[in-house]
Structure formats: structure tokens, C-alpha cells
XYZ file of N, CA and C in Angstrom:
423
model
N 235.941 -35.180 25.301
C 237.208 -34.672 25.801
C 237.628 -33.461 24.979
N 238.095 -32.434 25.658
C 238.566 -31.249 24.953
C 240.063 -31.354 24.716
N 240.487 -31.035 23.481
C 241.896 -31.104 23.104
C 242.280 -29.859 22.317
N 243.586 -29.572 22.246
C 244.085 -28.455 21.436
C 245.449 -28.823 20.875
N 246.003 -27.953 20.022
C 247.307 -28.159 19.381
C 247.343 -29.517 18.667
N 246.418 -29.690 17.739
C 246.204 -30.984 17.083
C 247.008 -31.064 15.788
N 247.639 -32.201 15.574
C 248.335 -32.452 14.316
C 247.332 -32.886 13.253
N 247.514 -32.427 12.016
C 246.693 -32.895 10.900
C 247.336 -34.126 10.280
N 248.670 -34.100 10.170
C 249.421 -35.248 9.680
C 250.400 -35.677 10.761
N 250.545 -36.967 10.998
C 251.432 -37.434 12.069
C 252.870 -36.957 11.864
N 253.450 -36.406 12.930
C 254.834 -35.969 12.896
C 255.072 -34.578 12.345
N 254.032 -33.896 11.849
C 254.201 -32.567 11.251
C 254.085 -31.436 12.274
N 253.642 -31.740 13.486
C 253.489 -30.704 14.509
C 252.064 -30.175 14.557
N 251.696 -29.598 15.695
C 250.339 -29.112 15.912
C 249.970 -27.989 14.964
N 248.735 -28.047 14.437
C 248.290 -27.049 13.475
C 246.900 -26.507 13.794
N 246.075 -27.274 14.502
C 244.685 -26.871 14.748
C 244.485 -26.479 16.203
N 243.582 -25.504 16.422
C 243.139 -25.089 17.755
C 244.322 -24.648 18.619
N 245.033 -23.601 18.183
C 246.197 -23.130 18.936
C 246.023 -21.726 19.501
N 244.927 -21.045 19.155
C 244.714 -19.678 19.638
C 244.293 -19.687 21.102
N 244.333 -18.523 21.736
C 243.979 -18.406 23.151
C 242.540 -18.862 23.382
N 242.344 -19.762 24.319
C 241.019 -20.245 24.672
C 240.437 -21.283 23.732
N 241.191 -21.717 22.733
C 240.662 -22.645 21.736
C 240.661 -24.081 22.263
N 239.694 -24.863 21.786
C 239.623 -26.284 22.112
C 238.725 -26.981 21.108
N 239.048 -28.223 20.821
C 238.210 -29.067 19.971
C 237.663 -30.193 20.839
N 236.564 -30.800 20.390
C 235.933 -31.872 21.148
C 236.084 -33.182 20.407
N 236.571 -34.205 21.095
C 236.684 -35.539 20.507
C 235.302 -36.187 20.568
N 234.749 -36.515 19.398
C 233.416 -37.105 19.339
C 233.462 -38.626 19.413
N 234.376 -39.255 18.670
C 234.452 -40.712 18.673
C 235.825 -41.173 18.223
N 236.139 -42.437 18.560
C 237.395 -43.053 18.137
C 237.071 -44.360 17.432
N 237.705 -44.579 16.283
C 237.555 -45.827 15.551
C 238.879 -46.576 15.587
N 238.983 -47.601 14.746
C 240.197 -48.406 14.714
C 241.403 -47.586 14.271
N 241.252 -46.777 13.218
C 242.380 -45.998 12.688
C 242.197 -44.497 12.806
N 240.975 -44.015 13.027
C 240.719 -42.574 13.007
C 240.011 -42.098 14.269
N 240.079 -40.779 14.454
C 239.387 -40.108 15.554
C 238.541 -38.999 14.941
N 237.292 -38.859 15.359
C 236.406 -37.796 14.870
C 236.456 -36.635 15.857
N 236.761 -35.435 15.335
C 236.934 -34.254 16.178
C 236.049 -33.136 15.656
N 235.383 -32.423 16.573
C 234.590 -31.245 16.209
C 235.377 -30.009 16.607
N 235.720 -29.166 15.624
C 236.497 -27.961 15.867
C 235.588 -26.814 16.305
N 236.182 -25.725 16.774
C 235.390 -24.577 17.219
C 234.638 -23.924 16.077
N 235.106 -24.113 14.858
C 234.433 -23.535 13.700
C 233.215 -24.366 13.289
N 232.837 -25.356 14.072
C 231.754 -26.318 13.851
C 232.094 -27.337 12.772
N 233.309 -27.308 12.249
C 233.727 -28.318 11.273
C 234.012 -29.626 11.998
N 233.530 -30.722 11.423
C 233.787 -32.051 11.968
C 234.718 -32.758 11.003
N 235.869 -33.223 11.504
C 236.822 -33.866 10.615
C 237.422 -35.103 11.258
N 237.870 -36.011 10.376
C 238.557 -37.220 10.803
C 240.049 -36.930 10.893
N 240.693 -37.501 11.882
C 242.137 -37.407 12.024
C 242.676 -38.808 12.257
N 243.895 -39.058 11.809
C 244.511 -40.352 12.049
C 244.820 -40.495 13.530
N 244.757 -41.728 14.015
C 244.974 -41.967 15.432
C 246.425 -41.701 15.843
N 247.349 -41.694 14.857
C 248.759 -41.440 15.154
C 249.030 -39.965 15.453
N 248.095 -39.074 15.112
C 248.297 -37.636 15.314
C 248.294 -37.305 16.803
N 249.210 -36.434 17.180
C 249.312 -36.031 18.581
C 248.464 -34.792 18.836
N 248.059 -34.613 20.092
C 247.360 -33.398 20.523
C 247.564 -33.257 22.026
N 247.124 -32.140 22.560
C 247.245 -31.873 23.989
C 245.857 -31.841 24.597
N 245.679 -32.502 25.726
C 244.370 -32.537 26.385
C 244.129 -31.206 27.097
N 242.903 -30.674 26.961
C 242.520 -29.431 27.619
C 242.386 -28.277 26.649
N 242.123 -27.088 27.214
C 241.992 -25.866 26.435
C 243.301 -25.108 26.429
N 243.462 -24.227 25.436
C 244.588 -23.297 25.457
C 244.294 -22.263 26.530
N 245.295 -21.842 27.243
C 245.105 -20.887 28.330
C 244.832 -19.475 27.835
N 244.700 -18.584 28.801
C 244.508 -17.140 28.558
C 243.264 -16.880 27.706
N 242.138 -17.395 28.172
C 240.885 -17.227 27.435
C 240.425 -15.773 27.392
N 240.923 -14.953 28.304
C 240.499 -13.548 28.366
C 241.292 -12.655 27.422
N 242.108 -13.230 26.519
C 243.005 -12.448 25.663
C 242.259 -11.427 24.813
N 241.054 -11.770 24.334
C 240.318 -10.834 23.476
C 239.611 -9.751 24.279
N 239.591 -9.852 25.598
C 238.902 -8.854 26.421
C 239.861 -7.860 27.067
N 241.150 -8.015 26.848
C 242.127 -7.127 27.473
C 242.016 -5.735 26.859
N 241.899 -4.723 27.715
C 241.794 -3.340 27.266
C 243.187 -2.846 26.903
N 243.335 -2.325 25.716
C 244.644 -1.867 25.261
C 245.099 -0.615 26.018
N 244.172 0.153 26.566
C 244.530 1.278 27.420
C 244.591 2.609 26.713
N 245.121 2.642 25.496
C 245.216 3.910 24.783
C 245.259 3.637 23.292
N 245.083 4.701 22.517
C 244.967 4.548 21.077
C 246.254 4.034 20.444
N 247.408 4.381 21.001
C 248.671 4.005 20.391
C 249.176 2.625 20.771
N 248.463 1.913 21.640
C 248.972 0.636 22.128
C 249.024 -0.406 21.010
N 247.998 -0.464 20.177
C 248.014 -1.418 19.069
C 249.195 -1.126 18.135
N 249.475 0.133 17.908
C 250.595 0.520 17.051
C 251.919 0.061 17.672
N 252.032 0.193 18.996
C 253.249 -0.237 19.683
C 253.421 -1.756 19.620
N 252.316 -2.487 19.534
C 252.371 -3.946 19.457
C 252.637 -4.447 18.043
N 252.829 -3.524 17.097
C 253.200 -3.922 15.745
C 252.085 -3.884 14.727
N 250.875 -3.510 15.136
C 249.761 -3.415 14.192
C 249.896 -2.141 13.384
N 249.628 -2.225 12.096
C 249.664 -1.053 11.238
C 248.227 -0.581 10.985
N 248.026 0.715 10.693
C 246.677 1.207 10.448
C 246.028 0.524 9.245
N 244.728 0.249 9.352
C 243.991 -0.330 8.232
C 243.402 0.813 7.415
N 243.345 0.601 6.112
C 242.893 1.675 5.235
C 241.927 1.113 4.206
N 240.868 1.863 3.907
C 239.924 1.455 2.883
C 240.552 1.589 1.506
N 240.204 0.666 0.614
C 240.677 0.763 -0.760
C 240.127 1.993 -1.456
N 238.910 2.433 -1.051
C 238.296 3.609 -1.674
C 239.089 4.881 -1.382
N 239.855 4.871 -0.285
C 240.609 6.066 0.089
C 241.933 6.174 -0.665
N 242.286 5.129 -1.422
C 243.569 5.126 -2.129
C 243.404 5.641 -3.555
N 244.523 5.779 -4.228
C 244.507 6.164 -5.631
C 244.221 4.944 -6.501
N 243.789 5.194 -7.720
C 243.437 4.108 -8.630
C 244.636 3.214 -8.945
N 245.836 3.757 -8.886
C 247.023 2.953 -9.176
C 247.382 2.026 -8.017
N 246.820 2.275 -6.825
C 247.166 1.497 -5.639
C 246.141 0.428 -5.289
N 244.898 0.579 -5.729
C 243.833 -0.370 -5.351
C 242.720 -0.323 -6.394
N 242.078 -1.476 -6.684
C 240.972 -1.476 -7.653
C 239.794 -0.593 -7.236
N 239.614 -0.350 -5.924
C 238.516 0.503 -5.463
C 238.894 1.981 -5.484
N 240.140 2.300 -5.753
C 240.628 3.663 -5.610
C 240.214 4.580 -6.744
N 240.531 5.862 -6.556
C 240.247 6.875 -7.563
C 238.823 7.397 -7.496
N 238.474 8.279 -8.399
C 237.130 8.847 -8.439
C 237.052 10.150 -7.680
N 235.917 10.829 -7.861
C 235.690 12.115 -7.214
C 234.803 11.919 -5.990
N 235.221 12.420 -4.835
C 234.400 12.355 -3.630
C 234.153 10.925 -3.182
N 232.920 10.681 -2.707
C 232.555 9.353 -2.206
C 231.963 8.519 -3.342
N 232.770 8.200 -4.302
C 232.262 7.451 -5.456
C 232.215 5.953 -5.132
N 231.357 5.206 -5.821
C 231.285 3.758 -5.572
C 232.560 3.063 -6.050
N 232.686 1.779 -5.698
C 233.928 1.082 -6.039
C 234.023 0.796 -7.532
N 232.918 0.797 -8.254
C 232.959 0.689 -9.706
C 233.142 -0.720 -10.234
N 232.856 -1.749 -9.399
C 232.954 -3.141 -9.830
C 231.710 -3.891 -9.387
N 231.495 -5.058 -9.963
C 230.335 -5.862 -9.586
C 230.489 -6.478 -8.201
N 231.718 -6.649 -7.732
C 231.967 -7.235 -6.421
C 233.247 -6.624 -5.860
N 233.408 -6.606 -4.527
C 234.624 -6.059 -3.930
C 235.848 -6.882 -4.324
N 236.982 -6.208 -4.397
C 238.224 -6.871 -4.801
C 239.319 -6.601 -3.777
N 240.321 -7.470 -3.766
C 241.499 -7.223 -2.945
C 242.455 -6.338 -3.751
N 243.562 -5.913 -3.162
C 244.465 -5.013 -3.905
C 245.018 -5.590 -5.201
N 244.916 -6.904 -5.388
C 245.453 -7.534 -6.585
C 244.388 -7.766 -7.648
N 243.154 -7.284 -7.415
C 242.095 -7.401 -8.409
C 241.328 -8.705 -8.367
N 241.502 -9.512 -7.321
C 240.782 -10.782 -7.208
C 239.545 -10.590 -6.352
N 238.480 -11.308 -6.652
C 237.236 -11.237 -5.894
C 237.481 -11.718 -4.472
N 236.984 -10.966 -3.467
C 237.233 -11.367 -2.085
C 236.179 -12.331 -1.569
N 235.105 -12.592 -2.310
C 234.093 -13.540 -1.865
C 234.359 -14.953 -2.366
N 235.455 -15.113 -3.105
C 235.758 -16.412 -3.685
C 236.306 -17.340 -2.603
N 235.864 -18.596 -2.620
C 236.425 -19.581 -1.704
C 237.810 -19.960 -2.202
N 238.825 -19.882 -1.339
C 240.196 -20.057 -1.782
C 240.753 -21.441 -1.479
N 240.049 -22.243 -0.689
C 240.578 -23.564 -0.366
C 240.379 -24.495 -1.546
N 241.430 -25.197 -1.930
C 241.366 -26.130 -3.053
C 240.499 -27.332 -2.664
N 239.363 -27.567 -3.355
C 238.482 -28.676 -2.973
C 239.072 -30.049 -3.267
N 240.149 -30.118 -4.055
C 240.737 -31.404 -4.414
C 241.933 -31.773 -3.533
N 242.086 -31.108 -2.385
C 243.161 -31.458 -1.475
C 242.957 -32.873 -0.938
N 244.057 -33.557 -0.620
C 243.951 -34.918 -0.103
C 243.233 -34.947 1.241
N 243.375 -33.874 2.028
C 242.743 -33.853 3.347
C 241.255 -33.515 3.269
N 240.737 -33.158 2.081
C 239.319 -32.815 1.965
C 238.420 -34.009 2.263
N 238.899 -35.217 1.962
C 238.068 -36.394 2.219
C 237.969 -36.702 3.715
N 238.818 -36.025 4.517
C 238.773 -36.215 5.966
C 237.775 -35.266 6.637
N 237.227 -34.300 5.887
C 236.246 -33.360 6.448
C 234.860 -33.963 6.281
N 234.188 -34.211 7.403
C 232.845 -34.793 7.359
C 231.781 -33.716 7.233
N 231.879 -32.659 8.036
C 230.931 -31.542 7.984
C 231.747 -30.265 7.871
N 231.517 -29.497 6.808
C 232.282 -28.270 6.594
C 231.806 -27.154 7.503
N 232.653 -26.120 7.644
C 232.279 -24.932 8.398
C 231.144 -24.229 7.682
N 230.138 -23.808 8.430
C 228.988 -23.135 7.818
C 229.331 -21.674 7.572
N 228.865 -21.138 6.436
C 229.005 -19.704 6.168
C 228.010 -18.937 7.028
N 228.198 -17.618 7.144
C 227.282 -16.801 7.947
C 225.866 -16.866 7.380
N 225.740 -16.970 6.066
C 224.422 -17.014 5.441
C 223.698 -18.326 5.726
N 224.454 -19.381 6.068
C 223.850 -20.684 6.310
C 223.449 -20.877 7.768
N 223.943 -20.009 8.670
C 223.654 -20.174 10.100
C 222.213 -19.852 10.427
């Protein structure tokens, strides 16, 4: 069965599979838990008390809509994206230098100087024991 708008904790409101066209698949039901496979290929247990909506989220074609012109994204509230290398050294760790110079670090960083390849999810979260199969990285696919 396909479901969306899934609660992680009972009574907290839907948190998973809410984007356009999203859906998770119910794999099995036990006495207290339900096993669900998310679109990210993650398989997790959820309590049976958690609510969800049967079916897919509508408007699956949302990512295929042609914006029509260059300024449409700007009108919708999107701001221009900029490379850190194009900024000054005081604004970004990749900034500064003459011409097309390298970023000057062993790994790319965010504007605050933290490594961007670092996994940020706390592995000791209480909900971590409910994840049966984690999402695969691109290198593992």
C-alpha cells in the first residue's frame, strides 16, 4: 500500500513523504509496529499509532513545469546561487586569491568553515533504532 504524510511520533503531525508525487510503501505490519520503505530506499519501523494518508501526494508533474523565462524563479522568491570561489576571503572559506585559484583546503567547506561531506545526523538519536536499512550514498549505489 502506498502512503504519504506519515507521522514519526504519534500526535506530532505528518513529517515524511510530503513533497509532490511522494509516496512510501507499507511492507509489513506487526503487533505494535509497521515497516515502511521510503522513496529514499530507507526502511524504517513506525509505531502503529502513527497516522498517515493512503495514496500518493498529488501534482507529480511539479518538477517538469517550465518556468517560462529567466526571471520566473526570482519572482517565486528564489535568490541567485553563488560559488564560494567568487566571493572575498572574508565572506567564504573558498574566497579570495588571484584569478581561478583553487579553494586552498583539503575538502570543500560551507560558509561557516565546516566540512560539507560530514554526515550531520546524530547517530545516537532515539529514532535511530527504528531505521532498519539506511539510505544508500551515491557511492554505494
